[in-house]
XYZ file of C-alpha atoms in Angstrom:
648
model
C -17.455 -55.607 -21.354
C -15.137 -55.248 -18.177
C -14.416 -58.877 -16.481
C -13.290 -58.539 -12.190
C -10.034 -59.832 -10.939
C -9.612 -62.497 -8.532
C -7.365 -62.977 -5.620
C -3.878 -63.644 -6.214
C -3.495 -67.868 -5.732
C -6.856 -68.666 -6.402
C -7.142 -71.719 -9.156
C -7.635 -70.833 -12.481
C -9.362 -73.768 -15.382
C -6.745 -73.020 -17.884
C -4.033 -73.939 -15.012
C -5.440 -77.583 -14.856
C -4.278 -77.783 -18.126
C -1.581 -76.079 -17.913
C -0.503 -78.830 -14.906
C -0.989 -81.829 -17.191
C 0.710 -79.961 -19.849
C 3.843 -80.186 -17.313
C 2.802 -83.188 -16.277
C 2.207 -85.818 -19.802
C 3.573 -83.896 -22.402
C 3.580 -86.673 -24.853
C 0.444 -87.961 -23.467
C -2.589 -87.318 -26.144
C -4.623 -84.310 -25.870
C -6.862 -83.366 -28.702
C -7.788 -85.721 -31.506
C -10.144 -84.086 -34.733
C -10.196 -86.213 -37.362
C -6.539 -86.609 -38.428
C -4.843 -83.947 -36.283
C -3.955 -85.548 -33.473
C -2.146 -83.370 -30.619
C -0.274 -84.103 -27.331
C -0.221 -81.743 -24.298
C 3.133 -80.410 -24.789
C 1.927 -79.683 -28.431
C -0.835 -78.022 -27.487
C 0.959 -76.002 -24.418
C 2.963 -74.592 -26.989
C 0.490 -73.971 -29.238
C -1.630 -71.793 -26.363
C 1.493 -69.915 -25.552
C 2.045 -68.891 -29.174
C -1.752 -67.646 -29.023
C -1.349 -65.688 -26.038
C 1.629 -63.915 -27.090
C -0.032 -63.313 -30.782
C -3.242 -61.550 -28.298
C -1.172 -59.809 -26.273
C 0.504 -58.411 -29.148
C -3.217 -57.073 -30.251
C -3.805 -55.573 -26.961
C -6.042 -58.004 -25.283
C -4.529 -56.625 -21.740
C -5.220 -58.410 -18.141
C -8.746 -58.951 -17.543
C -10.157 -57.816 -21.312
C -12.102 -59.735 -22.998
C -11.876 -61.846 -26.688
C -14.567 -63.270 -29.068
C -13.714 -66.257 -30.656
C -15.346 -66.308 -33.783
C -14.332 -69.656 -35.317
C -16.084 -73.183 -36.761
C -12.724 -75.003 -36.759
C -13.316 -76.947 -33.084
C -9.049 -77.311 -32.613
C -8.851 -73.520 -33.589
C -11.266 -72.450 -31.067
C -9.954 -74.699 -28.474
C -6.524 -73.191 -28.839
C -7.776 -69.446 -29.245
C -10.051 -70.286 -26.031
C -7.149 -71.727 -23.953
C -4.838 -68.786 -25.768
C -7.214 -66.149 -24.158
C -7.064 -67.818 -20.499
C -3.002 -67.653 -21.010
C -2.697 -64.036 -21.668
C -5.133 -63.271 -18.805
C -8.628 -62.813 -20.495
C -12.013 -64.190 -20.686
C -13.394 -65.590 -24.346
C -16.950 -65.391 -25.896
C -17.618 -67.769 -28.350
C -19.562 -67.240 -31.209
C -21.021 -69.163 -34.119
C -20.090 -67.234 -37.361
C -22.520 -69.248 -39.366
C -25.538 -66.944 -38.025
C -26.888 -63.805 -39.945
C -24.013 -61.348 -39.674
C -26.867 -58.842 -38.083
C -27.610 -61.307 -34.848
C -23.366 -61.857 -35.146
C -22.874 -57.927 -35.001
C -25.131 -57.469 -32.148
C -23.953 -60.417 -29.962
C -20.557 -57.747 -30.304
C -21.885 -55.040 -29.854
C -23.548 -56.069 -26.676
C -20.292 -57.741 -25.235
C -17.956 -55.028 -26.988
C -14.848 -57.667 -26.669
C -11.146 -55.637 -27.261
C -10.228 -58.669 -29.526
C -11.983 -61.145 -32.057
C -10.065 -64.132 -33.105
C -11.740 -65.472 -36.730
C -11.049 -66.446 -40.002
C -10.410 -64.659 -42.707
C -13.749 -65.841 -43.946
C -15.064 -64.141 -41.529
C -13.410 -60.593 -41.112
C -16.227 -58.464 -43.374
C -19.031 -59.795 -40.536
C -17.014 -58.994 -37.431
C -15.095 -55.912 -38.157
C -17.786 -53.475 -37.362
C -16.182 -51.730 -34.295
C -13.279 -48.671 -34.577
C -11.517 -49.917 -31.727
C -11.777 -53.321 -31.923
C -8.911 -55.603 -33.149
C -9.395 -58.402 -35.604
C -6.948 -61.149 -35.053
C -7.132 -63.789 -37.838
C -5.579 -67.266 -37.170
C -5.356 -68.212 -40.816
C -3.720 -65.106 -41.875
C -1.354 -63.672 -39.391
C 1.668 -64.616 -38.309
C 2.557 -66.007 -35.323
C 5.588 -64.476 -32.508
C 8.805 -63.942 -33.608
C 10.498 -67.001 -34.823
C 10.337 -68.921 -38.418
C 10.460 -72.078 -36.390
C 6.981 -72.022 -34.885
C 9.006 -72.711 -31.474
C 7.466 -71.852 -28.316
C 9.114 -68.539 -27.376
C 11.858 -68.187 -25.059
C 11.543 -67.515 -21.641
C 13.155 -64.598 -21.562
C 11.408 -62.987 -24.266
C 7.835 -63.603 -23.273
C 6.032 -61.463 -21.165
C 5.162 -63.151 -17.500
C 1.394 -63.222 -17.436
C 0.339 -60.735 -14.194
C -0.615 -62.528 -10.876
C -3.500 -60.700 -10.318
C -5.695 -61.769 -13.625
C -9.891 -62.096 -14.660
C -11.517 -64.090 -11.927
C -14.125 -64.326 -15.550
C -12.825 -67.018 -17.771
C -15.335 -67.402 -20.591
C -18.765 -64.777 -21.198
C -21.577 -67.075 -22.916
C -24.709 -66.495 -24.798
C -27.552 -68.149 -23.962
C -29.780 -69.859 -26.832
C -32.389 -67.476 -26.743
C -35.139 -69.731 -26.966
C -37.785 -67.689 -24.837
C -36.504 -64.550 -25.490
C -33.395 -62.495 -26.511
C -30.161 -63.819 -26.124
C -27.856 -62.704 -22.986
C -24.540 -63.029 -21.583
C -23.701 -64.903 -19.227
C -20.153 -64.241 -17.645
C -18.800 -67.594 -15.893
C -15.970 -67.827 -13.607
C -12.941 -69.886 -13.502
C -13.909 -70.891 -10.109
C -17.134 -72.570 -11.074
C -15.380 -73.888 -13.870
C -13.014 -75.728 -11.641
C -15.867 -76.968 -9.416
C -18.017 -78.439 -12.426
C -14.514 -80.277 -12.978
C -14.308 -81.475 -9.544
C -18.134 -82.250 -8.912
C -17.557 -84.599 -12.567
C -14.038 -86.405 -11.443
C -15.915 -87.108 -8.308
C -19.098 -88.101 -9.707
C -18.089 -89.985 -12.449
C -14.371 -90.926 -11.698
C -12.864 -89.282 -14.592
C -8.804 -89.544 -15.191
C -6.025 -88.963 -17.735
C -6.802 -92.987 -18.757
C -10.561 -91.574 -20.310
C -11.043 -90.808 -23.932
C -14.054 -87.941 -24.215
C -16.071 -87.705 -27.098
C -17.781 -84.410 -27.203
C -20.702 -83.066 -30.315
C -20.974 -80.098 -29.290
C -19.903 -76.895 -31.899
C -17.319 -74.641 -30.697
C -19.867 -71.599 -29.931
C -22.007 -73.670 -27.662
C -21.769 -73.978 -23.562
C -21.243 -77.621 -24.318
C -17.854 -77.487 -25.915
C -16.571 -75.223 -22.983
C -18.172 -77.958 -20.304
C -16.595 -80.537 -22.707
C -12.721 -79.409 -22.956
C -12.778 -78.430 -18.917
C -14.077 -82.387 -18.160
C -11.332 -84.300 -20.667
C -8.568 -81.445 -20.449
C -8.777 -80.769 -16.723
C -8.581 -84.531 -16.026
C -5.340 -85.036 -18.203
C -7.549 -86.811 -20.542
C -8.185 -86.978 -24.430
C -10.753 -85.206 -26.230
C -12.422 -86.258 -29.060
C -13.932 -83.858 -31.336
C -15.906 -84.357 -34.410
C -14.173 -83.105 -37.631
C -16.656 -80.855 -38.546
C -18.132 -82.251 -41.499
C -21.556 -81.490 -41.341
C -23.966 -85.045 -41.904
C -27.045 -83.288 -42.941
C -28.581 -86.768 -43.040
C -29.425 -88.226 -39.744
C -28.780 -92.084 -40.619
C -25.120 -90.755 -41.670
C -24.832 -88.536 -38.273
C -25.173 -91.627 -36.249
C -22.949 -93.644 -38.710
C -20.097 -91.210 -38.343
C -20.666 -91.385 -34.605
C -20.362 -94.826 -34.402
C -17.408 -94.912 -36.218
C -15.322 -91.887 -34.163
C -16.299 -94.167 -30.825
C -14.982 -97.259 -32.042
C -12.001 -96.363 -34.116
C -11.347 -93.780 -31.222
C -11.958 -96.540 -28.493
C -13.394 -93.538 -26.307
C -14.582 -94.255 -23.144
C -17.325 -91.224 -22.626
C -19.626 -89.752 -24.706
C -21.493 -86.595 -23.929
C -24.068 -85.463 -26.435
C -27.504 -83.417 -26.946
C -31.160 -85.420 -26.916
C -31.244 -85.630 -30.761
C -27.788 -87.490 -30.789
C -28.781 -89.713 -28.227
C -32.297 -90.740 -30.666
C -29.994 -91.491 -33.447
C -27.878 -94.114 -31.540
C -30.828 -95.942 -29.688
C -32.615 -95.683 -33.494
C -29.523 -97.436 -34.877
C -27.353 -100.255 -34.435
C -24.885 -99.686 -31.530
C -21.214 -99.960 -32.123
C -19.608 -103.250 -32.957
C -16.982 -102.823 -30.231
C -16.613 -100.219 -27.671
C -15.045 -99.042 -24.563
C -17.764 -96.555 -23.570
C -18.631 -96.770 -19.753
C -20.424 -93.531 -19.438
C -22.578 -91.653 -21.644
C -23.875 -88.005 -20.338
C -27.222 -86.447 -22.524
C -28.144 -83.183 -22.398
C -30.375 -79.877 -23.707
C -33.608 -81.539 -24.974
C -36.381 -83.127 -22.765
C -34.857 -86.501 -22.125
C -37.995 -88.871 -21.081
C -37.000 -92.307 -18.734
C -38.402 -95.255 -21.828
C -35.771 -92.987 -24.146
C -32.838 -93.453 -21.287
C -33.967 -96.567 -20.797
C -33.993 -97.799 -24.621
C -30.244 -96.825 -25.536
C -29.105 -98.158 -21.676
C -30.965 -101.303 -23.069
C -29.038 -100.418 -26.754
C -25.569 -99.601 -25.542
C -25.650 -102.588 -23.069
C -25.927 -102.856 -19.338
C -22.237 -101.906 -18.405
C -22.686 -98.476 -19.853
C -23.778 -96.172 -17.523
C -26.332 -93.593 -19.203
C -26.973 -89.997 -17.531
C -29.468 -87.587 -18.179
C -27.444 -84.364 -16.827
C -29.456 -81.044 -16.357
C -27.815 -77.529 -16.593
C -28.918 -74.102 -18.184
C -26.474 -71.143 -18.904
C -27.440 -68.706 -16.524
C -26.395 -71.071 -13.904
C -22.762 -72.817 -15.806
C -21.097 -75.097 -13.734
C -23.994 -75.791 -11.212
C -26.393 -78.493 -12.608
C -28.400 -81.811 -11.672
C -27.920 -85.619 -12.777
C -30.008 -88.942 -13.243
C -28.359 -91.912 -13.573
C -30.862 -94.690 -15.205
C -29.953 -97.593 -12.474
C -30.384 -101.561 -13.786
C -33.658 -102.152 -12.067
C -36.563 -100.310 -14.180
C -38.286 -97.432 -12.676
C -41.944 -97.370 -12.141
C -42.543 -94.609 -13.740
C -41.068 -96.156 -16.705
C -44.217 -98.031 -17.418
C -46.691 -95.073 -16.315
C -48.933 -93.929 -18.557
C -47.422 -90.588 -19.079
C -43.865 -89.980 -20.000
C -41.745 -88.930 -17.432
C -37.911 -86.829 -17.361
C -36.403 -87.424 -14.126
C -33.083 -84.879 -13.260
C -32.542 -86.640 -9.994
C -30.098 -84.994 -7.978
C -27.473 -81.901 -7.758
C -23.862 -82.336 -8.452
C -21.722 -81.829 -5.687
C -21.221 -77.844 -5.048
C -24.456 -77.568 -6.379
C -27.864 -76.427 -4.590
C -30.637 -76.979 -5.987
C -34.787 -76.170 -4.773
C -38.159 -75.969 -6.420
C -38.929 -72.813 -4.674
C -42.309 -71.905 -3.272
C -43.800 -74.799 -3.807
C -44.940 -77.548 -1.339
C -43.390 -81.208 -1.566
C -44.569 -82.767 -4.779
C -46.094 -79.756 -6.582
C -44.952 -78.127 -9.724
C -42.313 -74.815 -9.197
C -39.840 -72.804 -10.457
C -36.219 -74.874 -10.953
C -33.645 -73.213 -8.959
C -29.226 -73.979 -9.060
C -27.379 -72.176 -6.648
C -29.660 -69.313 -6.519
C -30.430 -69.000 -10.096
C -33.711 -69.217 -11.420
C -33.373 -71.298 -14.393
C -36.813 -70.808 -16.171
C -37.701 -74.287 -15.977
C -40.471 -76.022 -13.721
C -40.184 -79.144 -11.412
C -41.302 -81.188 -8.635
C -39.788 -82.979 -5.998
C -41.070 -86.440 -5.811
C -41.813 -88.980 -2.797
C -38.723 -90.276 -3.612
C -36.078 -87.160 -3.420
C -35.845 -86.875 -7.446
C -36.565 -84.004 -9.395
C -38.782 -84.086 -12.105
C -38.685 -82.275 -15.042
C -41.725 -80.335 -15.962
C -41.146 -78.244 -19.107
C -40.344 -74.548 -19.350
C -42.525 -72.155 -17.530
C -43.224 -69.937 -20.550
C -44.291 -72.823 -22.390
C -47.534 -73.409 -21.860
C -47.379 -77.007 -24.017
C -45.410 -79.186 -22.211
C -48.457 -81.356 -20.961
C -49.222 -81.625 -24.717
C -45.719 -82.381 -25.640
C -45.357 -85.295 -22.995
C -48.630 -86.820 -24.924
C -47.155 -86.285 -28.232
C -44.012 -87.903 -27.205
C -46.902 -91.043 -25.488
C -47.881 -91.864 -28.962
C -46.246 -95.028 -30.522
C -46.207 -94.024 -33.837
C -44.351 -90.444 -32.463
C -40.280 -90.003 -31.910
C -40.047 -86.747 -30.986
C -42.469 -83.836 -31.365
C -42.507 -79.872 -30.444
C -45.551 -78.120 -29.555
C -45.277 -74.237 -30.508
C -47.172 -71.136 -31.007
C -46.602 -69.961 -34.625
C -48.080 -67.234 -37.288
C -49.595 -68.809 -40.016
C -50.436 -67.755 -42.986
C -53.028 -65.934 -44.741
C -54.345 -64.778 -41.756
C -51.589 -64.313 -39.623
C -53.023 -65.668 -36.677
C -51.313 -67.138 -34.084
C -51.793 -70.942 -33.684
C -50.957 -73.503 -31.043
C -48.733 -76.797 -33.422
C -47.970 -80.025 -32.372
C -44.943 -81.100 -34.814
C -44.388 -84.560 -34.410
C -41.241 -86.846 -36.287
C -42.176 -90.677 -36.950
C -40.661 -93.533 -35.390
C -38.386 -94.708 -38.287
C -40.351 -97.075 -40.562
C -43.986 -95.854 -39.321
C -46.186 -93.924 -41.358
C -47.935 -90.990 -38.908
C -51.431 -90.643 -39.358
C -51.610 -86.594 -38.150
C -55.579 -86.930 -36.772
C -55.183 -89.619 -35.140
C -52.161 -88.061 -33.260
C -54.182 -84.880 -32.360
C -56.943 -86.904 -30.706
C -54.138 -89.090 -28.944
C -53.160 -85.500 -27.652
C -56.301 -83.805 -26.909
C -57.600 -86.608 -24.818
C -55.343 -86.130 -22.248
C -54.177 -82.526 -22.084
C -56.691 -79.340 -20.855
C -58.356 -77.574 -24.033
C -56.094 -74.237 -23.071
C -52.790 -76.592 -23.822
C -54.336 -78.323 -27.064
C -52.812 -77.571 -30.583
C -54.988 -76.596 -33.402
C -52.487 -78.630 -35.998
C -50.569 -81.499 -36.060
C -47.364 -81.261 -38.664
C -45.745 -84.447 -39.434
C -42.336 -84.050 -40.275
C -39.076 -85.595 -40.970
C -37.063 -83.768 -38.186
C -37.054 -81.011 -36.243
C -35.225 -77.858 -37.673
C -32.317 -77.495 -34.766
C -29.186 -75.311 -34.546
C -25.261 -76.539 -34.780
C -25.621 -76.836 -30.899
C -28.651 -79.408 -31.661
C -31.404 -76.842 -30.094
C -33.991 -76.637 -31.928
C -34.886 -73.885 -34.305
C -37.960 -72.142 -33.789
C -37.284 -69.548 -36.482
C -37.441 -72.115 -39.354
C -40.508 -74.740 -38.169
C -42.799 -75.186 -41.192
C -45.897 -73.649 -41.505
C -48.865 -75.814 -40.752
C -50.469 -75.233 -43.935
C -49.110 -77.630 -46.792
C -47.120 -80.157 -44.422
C -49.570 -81.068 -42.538
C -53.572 -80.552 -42.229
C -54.813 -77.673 -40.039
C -57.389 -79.396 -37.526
C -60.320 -77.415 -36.818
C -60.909 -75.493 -33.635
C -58.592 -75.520 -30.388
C -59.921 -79.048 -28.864
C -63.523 -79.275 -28.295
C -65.729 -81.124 -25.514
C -64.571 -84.282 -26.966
C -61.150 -83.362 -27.285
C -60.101 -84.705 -30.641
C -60.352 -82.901 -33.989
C -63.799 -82.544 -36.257
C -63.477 -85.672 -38.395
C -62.836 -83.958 -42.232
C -65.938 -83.937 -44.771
C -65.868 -86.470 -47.308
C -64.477 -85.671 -50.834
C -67.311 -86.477 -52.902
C -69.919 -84.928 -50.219
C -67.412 -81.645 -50.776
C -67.730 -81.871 -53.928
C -72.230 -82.454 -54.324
C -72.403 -79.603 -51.543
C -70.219 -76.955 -54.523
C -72.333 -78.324 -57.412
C -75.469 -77.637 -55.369
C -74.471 -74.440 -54.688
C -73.151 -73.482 -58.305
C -76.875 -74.804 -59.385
C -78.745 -72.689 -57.645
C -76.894 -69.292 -57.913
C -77.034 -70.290 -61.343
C -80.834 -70.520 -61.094
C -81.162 -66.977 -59.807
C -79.556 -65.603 -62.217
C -81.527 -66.794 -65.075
C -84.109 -65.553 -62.897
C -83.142 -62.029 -62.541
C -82.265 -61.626 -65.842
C -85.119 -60.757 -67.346
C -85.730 -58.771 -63.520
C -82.965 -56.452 -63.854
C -82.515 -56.243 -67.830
C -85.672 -56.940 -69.794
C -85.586 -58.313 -73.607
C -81.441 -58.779 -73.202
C -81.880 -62.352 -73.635
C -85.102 -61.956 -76.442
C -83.893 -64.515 -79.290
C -87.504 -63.984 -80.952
C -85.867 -62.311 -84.440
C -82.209 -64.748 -84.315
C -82.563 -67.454 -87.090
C -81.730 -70.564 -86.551
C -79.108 -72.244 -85.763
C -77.541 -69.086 -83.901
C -80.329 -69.006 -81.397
C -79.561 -72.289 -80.176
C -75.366 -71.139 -79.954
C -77.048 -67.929 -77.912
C -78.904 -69.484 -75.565
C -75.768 -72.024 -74.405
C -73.878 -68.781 -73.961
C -76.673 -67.371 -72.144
C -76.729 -71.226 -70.132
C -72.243 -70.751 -69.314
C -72.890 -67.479 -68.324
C -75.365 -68.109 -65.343
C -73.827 -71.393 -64.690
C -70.018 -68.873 -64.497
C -71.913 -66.597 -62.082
C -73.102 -69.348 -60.154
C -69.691 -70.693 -59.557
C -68.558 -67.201 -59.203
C -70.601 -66.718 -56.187
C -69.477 -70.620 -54.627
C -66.047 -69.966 -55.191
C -66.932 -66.953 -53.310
C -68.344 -68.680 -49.857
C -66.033 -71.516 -50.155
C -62.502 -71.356 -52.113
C -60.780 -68.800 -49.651
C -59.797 -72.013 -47.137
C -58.492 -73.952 -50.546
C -56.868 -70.560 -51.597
C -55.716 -70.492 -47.918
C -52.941 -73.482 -48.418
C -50.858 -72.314 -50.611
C -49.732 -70.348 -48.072
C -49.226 -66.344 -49.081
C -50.235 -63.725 -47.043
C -53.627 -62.645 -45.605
C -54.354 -59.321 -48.247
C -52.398 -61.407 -51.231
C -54.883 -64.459 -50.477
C -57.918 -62.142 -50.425
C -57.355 -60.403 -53.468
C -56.419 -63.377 -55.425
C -59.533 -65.216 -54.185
C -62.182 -61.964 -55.262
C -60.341 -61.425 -58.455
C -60.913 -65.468 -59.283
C -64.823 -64.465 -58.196
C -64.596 -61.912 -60.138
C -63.600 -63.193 -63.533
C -66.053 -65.930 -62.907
C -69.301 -63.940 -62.322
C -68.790 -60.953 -63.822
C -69.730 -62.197 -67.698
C -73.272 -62.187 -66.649
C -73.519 -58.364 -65.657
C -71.248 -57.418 -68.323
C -73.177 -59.006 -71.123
C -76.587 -58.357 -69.801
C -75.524 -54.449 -69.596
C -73.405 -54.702 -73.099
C -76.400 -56.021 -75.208
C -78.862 -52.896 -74.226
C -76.292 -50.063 -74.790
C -76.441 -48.738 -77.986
C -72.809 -48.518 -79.138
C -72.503 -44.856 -79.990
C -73.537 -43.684 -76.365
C -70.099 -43.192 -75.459
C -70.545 -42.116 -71.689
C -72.549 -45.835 -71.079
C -69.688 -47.312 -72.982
C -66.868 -45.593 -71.309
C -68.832 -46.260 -67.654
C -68.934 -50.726 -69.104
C -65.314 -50.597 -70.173
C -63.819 -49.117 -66.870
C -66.021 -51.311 -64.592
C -66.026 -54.494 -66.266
C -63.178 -54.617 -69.038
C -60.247 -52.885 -66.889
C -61.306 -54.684 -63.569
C -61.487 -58.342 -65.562
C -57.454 -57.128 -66.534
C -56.413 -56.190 -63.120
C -58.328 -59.563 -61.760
C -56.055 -61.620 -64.088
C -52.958 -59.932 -63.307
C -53.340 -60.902 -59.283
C -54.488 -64.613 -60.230
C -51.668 -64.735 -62.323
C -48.954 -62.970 -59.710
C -51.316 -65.368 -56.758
C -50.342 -68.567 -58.661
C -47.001 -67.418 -60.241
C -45.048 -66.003 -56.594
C -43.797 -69.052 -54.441
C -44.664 -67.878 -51.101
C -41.823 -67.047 -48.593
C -42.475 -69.832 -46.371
C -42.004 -72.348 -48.559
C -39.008 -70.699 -50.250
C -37.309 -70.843 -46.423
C -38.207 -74.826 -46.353
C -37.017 -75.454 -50.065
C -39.974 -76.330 -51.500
């Protein structure tokens, strides 16, 4: 992938830092966990980078993946690239080495930066260098000093007007690339300074993984500002209550004085206590749906001095982006009746429309030119309201889930589910912490105030929402809605809510009824279809009486034989395997059952030396019953994939 050249004195994002580098070298720059670096440590550290990639042939203009989970790493490879004149695309090399190989094959960089960890997933392409920081050396010099002058080469004036290529999430379809420039780098920086007064005095906490467009917005805002960025260490708290714990901890010990996170992050510090002390005065959210009570709660959490900012950018449109800022006086539409998200305004150097729509009706989201996927409205008052992704067709039903009490987050989604592999409309909704979540009573919450074509057929509860490192969530890995969580009956209804489920013990009469009278016919027709095999007239006592109770379990098998039949496939159903697996397990279980009464009926009135009859019994009856137990056996046996992906 080719990057374009910009004019020769045109301001470049890595030359911001470059100036403060000049500027404060002993002033702190980076702090992750306990490496703590100061700008001249870090200049040198980017100069030693970009010599080591010019040295690998990443030329003027070319561009560099940076393959790497260490954030410090990346940061220096990232600011390394922008020294020696390229552009970087980061990458998470966590994913499935097939999704990592494509992502490079697509942008086809000259140079990867990884780990040795790493090398076997990236090192694919003939032509393509692989620069590992943990295993080669750096530029000439035992020392580690910065190179001298006169021995490094002088970067060319005429360099990539492209300073970083990023992939989008890829929620709504495949990932892409998304080339941004230095130039709108350098405006987001100036549109943030002069929005939120940022200076070298600030101390930025930023979540965000290395891979992610966050990280890059992240290091440009403290690093272009001369101030200190704060990066997690990159121990990964699996469990949420610890998350927020270690948050809490990096902003107080780190007395940092902005935080910018995702949605989730945000929910774990309004769920939890706030920090004992703190110096935050601004706190930026982003990705998710951010509704105004959720703003509102951790303003209300964090305390009134904190200023709390739901900011609003995609990808496809880096640098440009939109901003609410939750002011002291509530909002009337914090106490409507349906939950509102609120983007306010653009940044400066930012335009922003709802194209081809009139004032105050739903349209497509446009920044400076871009279409951004996303639907809006301008309200009465000049703020832009959020209004869900176009493709998605729920988010009418995911504004309801989120109006439930007993609901902290939820995700409406078309999935496959399984036997059938139909595709189904679920609502997946987390508890408020301490709540139990009564799933039926959520779905008729929902389906009383969304159109039927937006309803779900499911509600799942469950304990969070599967999300990526960069906090999105993961549509690959939601649960099934068989097993977590009871599927609800039809899409809606005229009423809205969910068929109310039958009664266990009026289940259970309606099976036995059945089982008695398929049971009934078949003492019936067994006299019908073959006459005298039942005749006891010439069997002494007491074995008559032992014959007839077989005769008795064998109508009363083929009776539930036939039951099972009409009604176990939905039971069958929640284990969860596939359609065909499902349907064979559930005939061969029919089978077993009701197939003693043919067999023994036909058994008793063929003599046993007419071998053709005998052959024609053992094939249909004897080999079949084998082949039936063999699939019950595999059916119950196999754990099906599904729940293998959740653990379970």
């Amino acid at each position: 992938m080719s990057v374009e050249h910009v004019q020769v004195g045109k301001q470049r994002v890595d030359g911001l830092v470059a100036g403060w580098v000049d500027a404060t070298p002993s002033a702190e720059a980076v702090v992750c966990g306990v490496e703590r670096i100061t700008y001249g440590e870090l200049g040198r550290l980017v100069d030693i980078e970009a010599d080591r990639l010019r040295r690998a042939g990443l030329g003027d203009g070319g561009l560099a993946a940076v393959v790497l989970d260490r954030p410090v790493a990346a940061l220096v490879a990232m600011l390394g690239v922008l020294r020696a004149g390229g552009a970087y695309l980061p990458l998470d090399p966590t994913v499935p080495q097939e999704e990592l190989r494509r992502a490079l094959a697509d942008a086809d960089p000259t140079v990867v930066l990884t780990r040795e960890l790493y090398r076997v997933a990236v090192e694919d392409g003939p032509h393509r260098r692989v620069v590992c920081v943990d295993a080669e050396a750096g530029p000439a010099g035992e020392d580690g000093a910065r190179p001298h002058a006169d021995d490094a080469q002088d970067v060319p004036a005429a360099r990539g007007a492209t300073a970083c290529v990023l992939l989008t999430a890829g929620t709504t379809g495949p990932p892409g690339l998304v080339p941004v420039g230095h130039h709108d780098l350098v405006t987001a920086r100036n549109a943030w300074e002069q929005v939120y007064g940022s200076d070298a005095h600030d101390r930025h906490v930023h979540t965000a993984p290395p891979e992610s467009a966050g990280f890059t917005a992240g290091w440009v805002r403290a690093l272009g500002s001369g101030g200190t960025l704060i990066l997690p260490d990159g121990d990964e708290h699996h469990d949420p209550a610890a998350r927020g714990a270690a948050l809490r901890r990096l902003i107080t010990d780190e007395e940092a004085t902005v935080l910018a996170c995702g949605v989730p992050t945000a929910r774990l510090l309004t769920a939890q206590e706030p920090p004992r002390t703190t110096r935050l005065r601004l706190v930026t959210v982003t990705g998710d749906t951010w509704y105004l009570d959720e703003q509102r709660a951790l303003k209300d959490r964090l305390g009134g001095d904190v200023r709390v900012v739901n900011a609003y950018t995609v990808t496809e449109a880096f640098g440009a982006g939109a901003r609410f800022e939750l002011p002291e006086t509530r909002q009337p539409s914090e106490s409507g009746s349906e939950p509102v998200s609120l983007i306010g305004v653009p940044l400066p150097g930012t335009y922003l429309a709802v194209r081809g729509s009139a004032p105050g009706e739903r349209g497509p989201i446009v920044l400076n030119g871009v279409d951004t996927g996303d639907d809006g409205r301008i309200r009465d008052d000049g703020l832009l309201e959020f209004l869900g992704r176009r493709q998605g067709a729920y988010a009418a039903a995911e504004r309801a889930l989120h109006g439930h009490p007993d609901v902290r987050e939820g995700l409406v989604a078309e999935v496959e589910t399984e036997p059938s592999r139909d595709v189904e409309v679920v609502a997946y909704a987390v508890p408020v912490e301490g709540r139990e979540l009564d799933p039926v009573d959520v779905h008729r919450h929902v389906c009383r105030t969304v159109p039927r074509d937006a309803q779900p057929h499911a509600v799942v509860s469950v304990r969070s929402l599967p999300r990526t490192r960069a906090d999105k969530v993961d549509r690959r890995n939601l649960p099934l809605p068989v097993g977590p969580g009871p599927l609800l009956g039809g899409k809606g209804g005229t009423a809205g809510p969910a068929s109310p489920e039958m009664p266990a013990g009026c289940a259970v009469a309606g099976i036995l009824v059945l089982v008695a009278l398929f049971a009934l016919l078949a003492w019936v027709f067994t006299d019908l279809l073959w006459p005298y095999s039942t005749d006891l007239s010439d069997v002494p006592a007491p074995y008559a009486d032992r014959f007839r109770f077989l005769y008795f379990c064998e109508n009363v098998a083929f009776g539930a034989g036939v039951a099972f039949l009409l009604v176990g496939r939905p039971g069958m159903a929640r284990v969860g395997h596939s359609g065909w697996f499902t349907t064979a397990a559930h005939l061969s279980v029919v089978w077993l059952l009701a197939a003693w009464w043919p067999q023994d009926n036909s058994y008793r009135l063929t003599a046993k030396t007419d071998w053709p009859a005998q052959a024609v019994l053992v094939y249909a009856f004897n080999v079949s019953l084998m082949i039936a137990a063999v699939v019950v056996a595999a059916f119950v046996a196999v754990t099906p994939k599904w729940r293998r992906r959740l653990g379970r």
